[in-house]
């Protein structure tokens, strides 16, 4: 990617921040944010409301990127699943991708979600499975999948990073890992759901590296990005309790499970490991220890 112009959306977000760390030596990097950031020698910033389709088209015409990495979306904790602005994000993403192709862009990396999968099987979810637009149980999942289908209709090299459960530095403190860490740090009960749900947890530092690698690769289509090591929410909560020596404060079953959430949602990572040649460097054990240490200074 050396001399190419790269546009990264959502560059100040939880995932985008980590992607940016791995793009700054890859070419001329341009980033969007809702509020203008201070320019550096490595990054050119653009203040853009990405829910505005016209603004999306304008920033593409201005930057004329060779590569587009689209991370931006609404991820407000607990609200994004059925948020009405998922439709706006879909429409804006379609405008962004279409304008990119019309301006001669070469490659698009879109950030998808494991919520695109129906989640009705205990088997690892495979990218090869045909998913109908109506299959995902949430508006968020359906909107992301619809954007993928639009991307697939365009004549452009593209990959779709289908992200499972990211955690780590910079995430919303209301999410699972920081909410438990902060409760334990302040001597409060860490109230959790049943904890029986089995998920794939990936440190966001690894995820940022994987997405940047995907941008530089020639891999096409959806690619599951995950640790490849399933764990139940109960196991994660218990481990955080052990790290703080406060397992007595873990309260599994104190909160209801989210209606309709699948009991098992884990990725088939063969494409990630084989075609992309990516393996996570941070184990769940190390990632949770780092997260606990990080939140101990902030709670």
CSV table of N, CA and C in Angstrom, one decimal, residues 126-294:
chain,number,residue,atom,x,y,z
A,126,UNK,N,-19.8,-20.1,9.3
A,126,UNK,CA,-18.9,-20.1,8.1
A,126,UNK,C,-19.3,-19.0,7.1
A,127,UNK,N,-18.3,-18.3,6.5
A,127,UNK,CA,-18.6,-17.3,5.5
A,127,UNK,C,-19.3,-17.8,4.3
A,128,UNK,N,-19.2,-19.1,4.1
A,128,UNK,CA,-19.7,-19.8,2.9
A,128,UNK,C,-21.2,-20.0,3.0
A,129,UNK,N,-21.8,-19.8,4.2
A,129,UNK,CA,-23.2,-20.0,4.4
A,129,UNK,C,-24.0,-18.9,3.7
A,130,UNK,N,-24.9,-19.2,2.9
A,130,UNK,CA,-25.8,-18.2,2.3
A,130,UNK,C,-26.7,-17.6,3.3
A,131,UNK,N,-26.7,-16.2,3.4
A,131,UNK,CA,-27.5,-15.5,4.4
A,131,UNK,C,-28.4,-14.6,3.7
A,132,UNK,N,-29.7,-14.8,3.9
A,132,UNK,CA,-30.7,-14.0,3.3
A,132,UNK,C,-30.8,-12.7,4.1
A,133,UNK,N,-31.3,-11.6,3.4
A,133,UNK,CA,-31.4,-10.3,4.1
A,133,UNK,C,-32.3,-10.3,5.3
A,134,UNK,N,-33.2,-11.2,5.4
A,134,UNK,CA,-34.2,-11.3,6.5
A,134,UNK,C,-33.7,-12.2,7.6
A,135,UNK,N,-32.6,-12.9,7.4
A,135,UNK,CA,-32.1,-13.8,8.5
A,135,UNK,C,-31.7,-13.2,9.8
A,136,UNK,N,-30.9,-12.2,9.8
A,136,UNK,CA,-30.4,-11.6,11.1
A,136,UNK,C,-31.5,-11.2,12.0
A,137,UNK,N,-31.4,-11.5,13.3
A,137,UNK,CA,-32.6,-11.2,14.2
A,137,UNK,C,-32.7,-9.7,14.6
A,138,UNK,N,-31.6,-8.9,14.3
A,138,UNK,CA,-31.7,-7.5,14.7
A,138,UNK,C,-31.6,-6.6,13.5
A,139,UNK,N,-32.1,-5.3,13.7
A,139,UNK,CA,-32.0,-4.3,12.6
A,139,UNK,C,-30.5,-4.0,12.3
A,140,UNK,N,-29.7,-4.0,13.3
A,140,UNK,CA,-28.3,-3.8,13.2
A,140,UNK,C,-27.7,-4.8,12.2
A,141,UNK,N,-27.9,-6.1,12.5
A,141,UNK,CA,-27.4,-7.2,11.7
A,141,UNK,C,-27.9,-7.1,10.3
A,142,UNK,N,-29.2,-6.8,10.1
A,142,UNK,CA,-29.8,-6.8,8.8
A,142,UNK,C,-29.3,-5.6,8.0
A,143,UNK,N,-29.0,-4.5,8.6
A,143,UNK,CA,-28.5,-3.3,7.9
A,143,UNK,C,-27.1,-3.5,7.5
A,144,UNK,N,-26.3,-4.1,8.3
A,144,UNK,CA,-24.9,-4.5,7.9
A,144,UNK,C,-24.9,-5.4,6.7
A,145,UNK,N,-25.7,-6.4,6.8
A,145,UNK,CA,-25.8,-7.4,5.7
A,145,UNK,C,-26.2,-6.8,4.4
A,146,UNK,N,-27.2,-5.9,4.5
A,146,UNK,CA,-27.7,-5.2,3.3
A,146,UNK,C,-26.6,-4.3,2.7
A,147,UNK,N,-25.7,-3.7,3.5
A,147,UNK,CA,-24.6,-3.0,3.0
A,147,UNK,C,-23.6,-3.9,2.3
A,148,UNK,N,-23.4,-5.0,2.9
A,148,UNK,CA,-22.5,-6.0,2.2
A,148,UNK,C,-23.1,-6.4,0.8
A,149,UNK,N,-24.4,-6.6,0.7
A,149,UNK,CA,-25.0,-7.0,-0.5
A,149,UNK,C,-24.8,-5.9,-1.6
A,150,UNK,N,-24.9,-4.6,-1.1
A,150,UNK,CA,-24.7,-3.5,-2.0
A,150,UNK,C,-23.2,-3.5,-2.5
A,151,UNK,N,-22.3,-3.7,-1.6
A,151,UNK,CA,-20.9,-3.8,-1.9
A,151,UNK,C,-20.6,-4.9,-2.9
A,152,UNK,N,-21.3,-6.0,-2.8
A,152,UNK,CA,-21.1,-7.1,-3.7
A,152,UNK,C,-21.6,-6.8,-5.1
A,153,UNK,N,-22.5,-5.8,-5.2
A,153,UNK,CA,-23.1,-5.5,-6.5
A,153,UNK,C,-22.2,-4.5,-7.3
A,154,UNK,N,-21.1,-4.0,-6.6
A,154,UNK,CA,-20.3,-3.0,-7.3
A,154,UNK,C,-19.0,-3.7,-7.9
A,155,UNK,N,-18.5,-3.1,-8.9
A,155,UNK,CA,-17.4,-3.7,-9.6
A,155,UNK,C,-16.1,-3.1,-9.0
A,156,UNK,N,-15.7,-3.7,-7.8
A,156,UNK,CA,-14.6,-3.2,-7.1
A,156,UNK,C,-14.0,-4.4,-6.2
A,157,UNK,N,-12.7,-4.4,-6.0
A,157,UNK,CA,-12.1,-5.4,-5.1
A,157,UNK,C,-12.6,-5.0,-3.7
A,158,UNK,N,-13.0,-6.0,-2.9
A,158,UNK,CA,-13.5,-5.7,-1.6
A,158,UNK,C,-13.3,-6.9,-0.7
A,159,UNK,N,-13.3,-6.6,0.6
A,159,UNK,CA,-13.3,-7.6,1.7
A,159,UNK,C,-14.2,-7.1,2.8
A,160,UNK,N,-14.9,-8.0,3.5
A,160,UNK,CA,-15.8,-7.6,4.5
A,160,UNK,C,-15.4,-8.3,5.8
A,161,UNK,N,-14.9,-7.5,6.8
A,161,UNK,CA,-14.4,-7.9,8.0
A,161,UNK,C,-15.6,-8.2,8.9
A,162,UNK,N,-15.9,-9.5,9.1
A,162,UNK,CA,-17.1,-9.9,9.9
A,162,UNK,C,-16.6,-10.1,11.4
A,163,UNK,N,-16.8,-9.1,12.2
A,163,UNK,CA,-16.2,-9.0,13.5
A,163,UNK,C,-17.1,-9.7,14.6
A,164,UNK,N,-16.4,-10.5,15.4
A,164,UNK,CA,-17.1,-11.1,16.5
A,164,UNK,C,-17.0,-10.2,17.8
A,165,UNK,N,-16.7,-10.7,18.9
A,165,UNK,CA,-16.7,-9.8,20.1
A,165,UNK,C,-15.4,-9.2,20.4
A,166,UNK,N,-15.2,-7.9,20.2
A,166,UNK,CA,-14.0,-7.2,20.5
A,166,UNK,C,-14.1,-6.7,21.9
A,167,UNK,N,-13.0,-6.6,22.6
A,167,UNK,CA,-12.9,-6.0,23.9
A,167,UNK,C,-11.5,-5.4,24.0
A,168,UNK,N,-11.4,-4.5,25.0
A,168,UNK,CA,-10.0,-4.0,25.3
A,168,UNK,C,-10.0,-2.5,25.5
A,169,UNK,N,-8.8,-1.9,25.2
A,169,UNK,CA,-8.6,-0.5,25.5
A,169,UNK,C,-9.6,0.4,24.7
A,170,UNK,N,-10.2,1.3,25.4
A,170,UNK,CA,-11.1,2.3,24.7
A,170,UNK,C,-12.5,1.9,24.5
A,171,UNK,N,-12.9,0.8,25.0
A,171,UNK,CA,-14.3,0.4,24.8
A,171,UNK,C,-15.3,1.1,25.7
A,172,UNK,N,-16.5,1.2,25.4
A,172,UNK,CA,-17.6,1.8,26.2
A,172,UNK,C,-17.6,1.1,27.6
A,173,UNK,N,-17.5,1.8,28.7
A,173,UNK,CA,-17.4,1.2,30.0
A,173,UNK,C,-18.7,0.5,30.4
A,174,UNK,N,-19.7,0.6,29.6
A,174,UNK,CA,-21.0,-0.1,30.0
A,174,UNK,C,-20.9,-1.5,29.4
A,175,UNK,N,-20.0,-1.8,28.5
A,175,UNK,CA,-19.9,-3.2,27.9
A,175,UNK,C,-19.4,-4.2,28.9
A,176,UNK,N,-19.4,-5.5,28.6
A,176,UNK,CA,-19.2,-6.6,29.5
A,176,UNK,C,-18.0,-6.4,30.3
A,177,UNK,N,-16.8,-6.4,29.6
A,177,UNK,CA,-15.5,-6.5,30.3
A,177,UNK,C,-15.3,-5.3,31.2
A,178,UNK,N,-15.4,-4.0,30.7
A,178,UNK,CA,-15.2,-2.9,31.6
A,178,UNK,C,-16.3,-2.7,32.7
A,179,UNK,N,-17.5,-3.1,32.4
A,179,UNK,CA,-18.5,-3.0,33.5
A,179,UNK,C,-18.2,-3.9,34.6
A,180,UNK,N,-17.7,-5.1,34.4
A,180,UNK,CA,-17.3,-6.1,35.4
A,180,UNK,C,-16.0,-5.5,36.1
A,181,UNK,N,-15.0,-5.1,35.4
A,181,UNK,CA,-13.8,-4.6,35.9
A,181,UNK,C,-14.1,-3.4,36.9
A,182,UNK,N,-14.9,-2.5,36.4
A,182,UNK,CA,-15.2,-1.3,37.3
A,182,UNK,C,-16.0,-1.6,38.5
A,183,UNK,N,-16.9,-2.6,38.4
A,183,UNK,CA,-17.7,-3.0,39.6
A,183,UNK,C,-16.7,-3.6,40.6
A,184,UNK,N,-15.9,-4.5,40.2
A,184,UNK,CA,-15.0,-5.2,41.1
A,184,UNK,C,-14.0,-4.2,41.7
A,185,UNK,N,-13.5,-3.2,40.9
A,185,UNK,CA,-12.5,-2.3,41.3
A,185,UNK,C,-13.1,-1.4,42.4
A,186,UNK,N,-14.4,-1.1,42.4
A,186,UNK,CA,-15.0,-0.2,43.4
A,186,UNK,C,-15.8,-1.0,44.4
A,187,UNK,N,-15.6,-2.3,44.5
A,187,UNK,CA,-16.2,-3.1,45.5
A,187,UNK,C,-17.7,-3.3,45.4
A,188,UNK,N,-18.2,-3.2,44.1
A,188,UNK,CA,-19.7,-3.4,43.9
A,188,UNK,C,-19.9,-4.8,43.3
A,189,UNK,N,-21.1,-5.3,43.4
A,189,UNK,CA,-21.5,-6.5,42.7
A,189,UNK,C,-21.4,-6.3,41.2
A,190,UNK,N,-20.8,-7.3,40.5
A,190,UNK,CA,-20.7,-7.3,39.1
A,190,UNK,C,-21.9,-8.1,38.6
A,191,UNK,N,-23.0,-7.4,38.2
A,191,UNK,CA,-24.2,-8.1,37.8
A,191,UNK,C,-24.1,-8.5,36.3
A,192,UNK,N,-24.4,-9.8,36.0
A,192,UNK,CA,-24.2,-10.3,34.7
A,192,UNK,C,-25.5,-11.1,34.3
A,193,UNK,N,-25.6,-11.4,33.0
A,193,UNK,CA,-26.7,-12.3,32.6
A,193,UNK,C,-26.4,-13.7,33.1
A,194,UNK,N,-27.1,-14.7,32.5
A,194,UNK,CA,-26.9,-16.1,32.9
A,194,UNK,C,-25.4,-16.5,32.7
A,195,UNK,N,-24.7,-15.9,31.7
A,195,UNK,CA,-23.4,-16.3,31.4
A,195,UNK,C,-23.2,-17.6,30.6
A,196,UNK,N,-24.3,-18.2,30.3
A,196,UNK,CA,-24.2,-19.4,29.5
A,196,UNK,C,-23.9,-19.2,28.0
A,197,UNK,N,-24.0,-18.0,27.6
A,197,UNK,CA,-23.8,-17.7,26.2
A,197,UNK,C,-22.3,-17.9,25.8
A,198,UNK,N,-22.0,-18.6,24.7
A,198,UNK,CA,-20.7,-18.9,24.3
A,198,UNK,C,-20.3,-18.0,23.1
A,199,UNK,N,-19.2,-17.3,23.3
A,199,UNK,CA,-18.8,-16.3,22.3
A,199,UNK,C,-17.4,-16.4,22.0
A,200,UNK,N,-16.9,-15.6,21.0
A,200,UNK,CA,-15.5,-15.5,20.7
A,200,UNK,C,-15.0,-14.1,21.0
A,201,UNK,N,-14.1,-14.0,21.9
A,201,UNK,CA,-13.6,-12.7,22.4
A,201,UNK,C,-12.2,-12.4,21.8
A,202,UNK,N,-12.1,-11.3,21.2
A,202,UNK,CA,-10.8,-10.9,20.5
A,202,UNK,C,-10.4,-9.5,21.0
A,203,UNK,N,-9.1,-9.4,21.4
A,203,UNK,CA,-8.6,-8.2,21.9
A,203,UNK,C,-8.6,-7.2,20.7
A,204,UNK,N,-9.1,-6.0,20.9
A,204,UNK,CA,-9.2,-5.0,19.9
A,204,UNK,C,-7.9,-4.6,19.2
A,205,UNK,N,-6.8,-4.8,20.0
A,205,UNK,CA,-5.5,-4.5,19.4
A,205,UNK,C,-5.2,-5.5,18.2
A,206,UNK,N,-5.5,-6.8,18.5
A,206,UNK,CA,-5.4,-7.8,17.4
A,206,UNK,C,-6.3,-7.5,16.3
A,207,UNK,N,-7.5,-7.1,16.6
A,207,UNK,CA,-8.6,-6.8,15.6
A,207,UNK,C,-8.1,-5.7,14.6
A,208,UNK,N,-7.6,-4.6,15.2
A,208,UNK,CA,-7.1,-3.5,14.4
A,208,UNK,C,-6.0,-3.9,13.4
A,209,UNK,N,-5.1,-4.8,13.9
A,209,UNK,CA,-4.0,-5.3,13.1
A,209,UNK,C,-4.6,-6.2,11.9
A,210,UNK,N,-5.6,-7.0,12.2
A,210,UNK,CA,-6.2,-7.9,11.2
A,210,UNK,C,-6.9,-7.1,10.1
A,211,UNK,N,-7.6,-6.0,10.5
A,211,UNK,CA,-8.3,-5.2,9.5
A,211,UNK,C,-7.3,-4.5,8.6
A,212,UNK,N,-6.3,-3.9,9.2
A,212,UNK,CA,-5.2,-3.3,8.4
A,212,UNK,C,-4.6,-4.3,7.4
A,213,UNK,N,-4.3,-5.5,7.9
A,213,UNK,CA,-3.8,-6.5,7.1
A,213,UNK,C,-4.7,-6.9,5.9
A,214,UNK,N,-6.0,-6.9,6.2
A,214,UNK,CA,-7.0,-7.2,5.2
A,214,UNK,C,-7.0,-6.1,4.1
A,215,UNK,N,-6.8,-4.9,4.5
A,215,UNK,CA,-6.8,-3.8,3.5
A,215,UNK,C,-5.6,-3.9,2.6
A,216,UNK,N,-4.5,-4.4,3.1
A,216,UNK,CA,-3.3,-4.6,2.3
A,216,UNK,C,-3.2,-5.9,1.5
A,217,UNK,N,-4.2,-6.8,1.8
A,217,UNK,CA,-4.2,-8.1,1.1
A,217,UNK,C,-5.0,-8.1,-0.2
A,218,UNK,N,-5.1,-9.2,-0.8
A,218,UNK,CA,-5.9,-9.4,-2.0
A,218,UNK,C,-7.1,-10.3,-1.7
A,219,UNK,N,-7.3,-10.6,-0.4
A,219,UNK,CA,-8.4,-11.5,0.0
A,219,UNK,C,-9.8,-10.8,-0.3
A,220,UNK,N,-10.7,-11.6,-0.9
A,220,UNK,CA,-12.0,-11.1,-1.3
A,220,UNK,C,-13.1,-11.7,-0.5
A,221,UNK,N,-14.2,-10.9,-0.3
A,221,UNK,CA,-15.4,-11.3,0.3
A,221,UNK,C,-15.4,-11.3,1.8
A,222,UNK,N,-16.4,-11.8,2.5
A,222,UNK,CA,-16.5,-11.8,3.9
A,222,UNK,C,-15.4,-12.7,4.5
A,223,UNK,N,-14.8,-12.2,5.6
A,223,UNK,CA,-13.8,-12.9,6.4
A,223,UNK,C,-14.1,-12.8,7.9
A,224,UNK,N,-14.4,-13.9,8.5
A,224,UNK,CA,-14.6,-13.8,10.0
A,224,UNK,C,-13.3,-13.4,10.7
A,225,UNK,N,-13.4,-12.5,11.6
A,225,UNK,CA,-12.3,-12.1,12.4
A,225,UNK,C,-12.6,-12.4,13.9
A,226,UNK,N,-11.8,-13.4,14.4
A,226,UNK,CA,-12.0,-13.8,15.8
A,226,UNK,C,-10.8,-14.5,16.3
A,227,UNK,N,-10.8,-14.7,17.6
A,227,UNK,CA,-9.7,-15.4,18.3
A,227,UNK,C,-9.6,-16.9,18.0
A,228,UNK,N,-10.8,-17.5,17.6
A,228,UNK,CA,-10.8,-18.9,17.4
A,228,UNK,C,-10.8,-19.7,18.6
A,229,UNK,N,-11.0,-19.0,19.8
A,229,UNK,CA,-11.0,-19.7,21.1
A,229,UNK,C,-12.3,-19.4,21.8
A,230,UNK,N,-13.4,-20.2,21.7
A,230,UNK,CA,-14.6,-19.9,22.3
A,230,UNK,C,-14.5,-19.8,23.8
A,231,UNK,N,-15.4,-19.0,24.5
A,231,UNK,CA,-15.4,-18.9,25.9
A,231,UNK,C,-16.8,-18.5,26.3
A,232,UNK,N,-17.4,-18.9,27.4
A,232,UNK,CA,-18.7,-18.5,27.8
A,232,UNK,C,-18.5,-17.2,28.6
A,233,UNK,N,-19.6,-16.4,28.6
A,233,UNK,CA,-19.6,-15.1,29.3
A,233,UNK,C,-19.3,-15.4,30.8
A,234,UNK,N,-19.7,-16.5,31.3
A,234,UNK,CA,-19.5,-16.9,32.7
A,234,UNK,C,-18.0,-17.1,32.9
A,235,UNK,N,-17.3,-17.7,32.0
A,235,UNK,CA,-15.8,-17.9,32.1
A,235,UNK,C,-15.1,-16.6,32.1
A,236,UNK,N,-15.5,-15.7,31.3
A,236,UNK,CA,-14.9,-14.3,31.2
A,236,UNK,C,-15.1,-13.6,32.5
A,237,UNK,N,-16.3,-13.6,33.0
A,237,UNK,CA,-16.6,-12.9,34.3
A,237,UNK,C,-15.9,-13.5,35.4
A,238,UNK,N,-15.8,-14.8,35.5
A,238,UNK,CA,-15.1,-15.5,36.6
A,238,UNK,C,-13.6,-15.2,36.5
A,239,UNK,N,-13.0,-15.2,35.3
A,239,UNK,CA,-11.6,-14.9,35.2
A,239,UNK,C,-11.3,-13.4,35.7
A,240,UNK,N,-12.2,-12.5,35.3
A,240,UNK,CA,-12.0,-11.1,35.8
A,240,UNK,C,-12.1,-11.0,37.3
A,241,UNK,N,-13.0,-11.8,37.9
A,241,UNK,CA,-13.1,-11.9,39.3
A,241,UNK,C,-11.8,-12.4,39.9
A,242,UNK,N,-11.2,-13.4,39.3
A,242,UNK,CA,-10.0,-14.0,39.8
A,242,UNK,C,-8.8,-13.0,39.8
A,243,UNK,N,-8.8,-12.3,38.7
A,243,UNK,CA,-7.7,-11.3,38.5
A,243,UNK,C,-7.8,-10.2,39.5
A,244,UNK,N,-9.0,-9.9,40.0
A,244,UNK,CA,-9.2,-8.9,41.0
A,244,UNK,C,-9.3,-9.5,42.4
A,245,UNK,N,-9.2,-10.8,42.5
A,245,UNK,CA,-9.4,-11.5,43.8
A,245,UNK,C,-10.8,-11.1,44.4
A,246,UNK,N,-11.8,-11.0,43.5
A,246,UNK,CA,-13.1,-10.7,44.0
A,246,UNK,C,-14.2,-11.5,43.3
A,247,UNK,N,-14.0,-12.8,43.2
A,247,UNK,CA,-15.0,-13.7,42.6
A,247,UNK,C,-16.3,-13.7,43.4
A,248,UNK,N,-16.2,-13.3,44.7
A,248,UNK,CA,-17.4,-13.2,45.5
A,248,UNK,C,-18.4,-12.2,45.1
A,249,UNK,N,-17.9,-11.2,44.2
A,249,UNK,CA,-18.8,-10.1,43.7
A,249,UNK,C,-19.4,-10.4,42.4
A,250,UNK,N,-19.0,-11.5,41.7
A,250,UNK,CA,-19.6,-11.9,40.4
A,250,UNK,C,-21.0,-12.4,40.7
A,251,UNK,N,-22.0,-11.9,40.0
A,251,UNK,CA,-23.4,-12.2,40.1
A,251,UNK,C,-24.0,-12.7,38.8
A,252,UNK,N,-23.7,-13.9,38.4
A,252,UNK,CA,-24.3,-14.5,37.2
A,252,UNK,C,-25.8,-14.7,37.4
A,253,UNK,N,-26.6,-14.3,36.4
A,253,UNK,CA,-28.0,-14.5,36.5
A,253,UNK,C,-28.7,-13.3,37.1
A,254,UNK,N,-28.0,-12.3,37.5
A,254,UNK,CA,-28.6,-11.1,38.1
A,254,UNK,C,-29.3,-10.2,37.1
A,255,UNK,N,-28.9,-10.3,35.8
A,255,UNK,CA,-29.5,-9.6,34.7
A,255,UNK,C,-30.1,-10.6,33.7
A,256,UNK,N,-31.2,-10.2,33.1
A,256,UNK,CA,-31.8,-11.1,32.1
A,256,UNK,C,-30.9,-11.2,30.8
A,257,UNK,N,-31.0,-12.3,30.2
A,257,UNK,CA,-30.4,-12.5,28.9
A,257,UNK,C,-31.1,-11.6,27.9
A,258,UNK,N,-30.4,-11.1,26.9
A,258,UNK,CA,-31.0,-10.3,25.8
A,258,UNK,C,-32.0,-11.2,25.0
A,259,UNK,N,-33.2,-10.8,24.9
A,259,UNK,CA,-34.2,-11.6,24.1
A,259,UNK,C,-33.7,-11.9,22.7
A,260,UNK,N,-33.8,-13.2,22.3
A,260,UNK,CA,-33.4,-13.6,21.0
A,260,UNK,C,-32.0,-13.8,20.7
A,261,UNK,N,-31.1,-13.6,21.7
A,261,UNK,CA,-29.7,-13.7,21.4
A,261,UNK,C,-29.3,-15.2,21.4
A,262,UNK,N,-28.5,-15.6,20.4
A,262,UNK,CA,-28.1,-17.0,20.3
A,262,UNK,C,-27.3,-17.5,21.4
A,263,UNK,N,-27.5,-18.8,21.8
A,263,UNK,CA,-26.7,-19.4,22.9
A,263,UNK,C,-25.2,-19.5,22.5
A,264,UNK,N,-25.0,-19.8,21.2
A,264,UNK,CA,-23.6,-20.0,20.7
A,264,UNK,C,-23.4,-19.1,19.5
A,265,UNK,N,-22.4,-18.3,19.4
A,265,UNK,CA,-22.1,-17.6,18.2
A,265,UNK,C,-20.5,-17.4,18.1
A,266,UNK,N,-19.9,-18.3,17.4
A,266,UNK,CA,-18.5,-18.4,17.2
A,266,UNK,C,-18.1,-18.5,15.8
A,267,UNK,N,-16.9,-18.1,15.4
A,267,UNK,CA,-16.5,-18.1,14.0
A,267,UNK,C,-15.8,-19.3,13.5
A,268,UNK,N,-16.0,-19.6,12.3
A,268,UNK,CA,-15.0,-20.5,11.6
A,268,UNK,C,-13.9,-19.6,11.1
A,269,UNK,N,-12.7,-19.8,11.6
A,269,UNK,CA,-11.6,-18.8,11.3
A,269,UNK,C,-10.6,-19.4,10.2
A,270,UNK,N,-11.0,-20.4,9.5
A,270,UNK,CA,-10.1,-21.0,8.5
A,270,UNK,C,-9.7,-20.0,7.4
A,271,UNK,N,-10.6,-19.1,7.0
A,271,UNK,CA,-10.2,-18.1,6.0
A,271,UNK,C,-9.3,-17.1,6.6
A,272,UNK,N,-9.6,-16.6,7.8
A,272,UNK,CA,-8.7,-15.7,8.4
A,272,UNK,C,-7.3,-16.3,8.6
A,273,UNK,N,-7.2,-17.5,9.0
A,273,UNK,CA,-5.9,-18.1,9.3
A,273,UNK,C,-5.2,-18.5,8.0
A,274,UNK,N,-5.9,-19.0,7.0
A,274,UNK,CA,-5.3,-19.5,5.8
A,274,UNK,C,-5.1,-18.4,4.7
A,275,UNK,N,-6.2,-17.9,4.2
A,275,UNK,CA,-6.1,-16.9,3.1
A,275,UNK,C,-5.5,-15.6,3.6
A,276,UNK,N,-5.9,-15.1,4.7
A,276,UNK,CA,-5.4,-13.8,5.2
A,276,UNK,C,-4.0,-14.0,5.9
A,277,UNK,N,-3.8,-15.2,6.4
A,277,UNK,CA,-2.5,-15.5,7.1
A,277,UNK,C,-2.4,-14.7,8.4
A,278,UNK,N,-3.5,-14.6,9.1
A,278,UNK,CA,-3.5,-13.8,10.4
A,278,UNK,C,-3.8,-14.8,11.5
A,279,UNK,N,-3.1,-14.6,12.6
A,279,UNK,CA,-3.3,-15.3,13.8
A,279,UNK,C,-3.2,-14.3,15.0
A,280,UNK,N,-4.2,-14.3,15.9
A,280,UNK,CA,-4.1,-13.3,17.0
A,280,UNK,C,-2.9,-13.6,17.8
A,281,UNK,N,-2.3,-12.5,18.3
A,281,UNK,CA,-1.1,-12.6,19.2
A,281,UNK,C,-1.4,-12.6,20.6
A,282,UNK,N,-2.6,-12.1,21.0
A,282,UNK,CA,-3.0,-11.9,22.4
A,282,UNK,C,-4.0,-12.9,22.8
A,283,UNK,N,-3.6,-13.7,23.8
A,283,UNK,CA,-4.5,-14.7,24.3
A,283,UNK,C,-5.6,-14.1,25.1
A,284,UNK,N,-6.7,-14.8,25.4
A,284,UNK,CA,-7.8,-14.3,26.2
A,284,UNK,C,-7.3,-14.0,27.6
A,285,UNK,N,-6.5,-14.9,28.1
A,285,UNK,CA,-5.9,-14.7,29.4
A,285,UNK,C,-5.1,-13.4,29.5
A,286,UNK,N,-4.2,-13.1,28.5
A,286,UNK,CA,-3.4,-11.9,28.6
A,286,UNK,C,-4.3,-10.7,28.3
A,287,UNK,N,-5.2,-10.8,27.4
A,287,UNK,CA,-6.1,-9.7,27.1
A,287,UNK,C,-7.0,-9.2,28.2
A,288,UNK,N,-7.5,-10.2,29.0
A,288,UNK,CA,-8.3,-9.8,30.1
A,288,UNK,C,-7.5,-9.2,31.2
A,289,UNK,N,-6.3,-9.8,31.4
A,289,UNK,CA,-5.3,-9.2,32.4
A,289,UNK,C,-5.0,-7.8,32.1
A,290,UNK,N,-4.7,-7.5,30.8
A,290,UNK,CA,-4.4,-6.1,30.3
A,290,UNK,C,-5.6,-5.2,30.5
A,291,UNK,N,-6.8,-5.7,30.2
A,291,UNK,CA,-8.0,-4.9,30.4
A,291,UNK,C,-8.3,-4.6,31.8
A,292,UNK,N,-8.1,-5.6,32.7
A,292,UNK,CA,-8.3,-5.3,34.1
A,292,UNK,C,-7.3,-4.3,34.6
A,293,UNK,N,-6.1,-4.3,34.2
A,293,UNK,CA,-5.1,-3.3,34.6
A,293,UNK,C,-5.4,-2.0,34.0
A,294,UNK,N,-5.9,-1.9,32.8
A,294,UNK,CA,-6.3,-0.6,32.2
A,294,UNK,C,-7.5,0.0,32.9
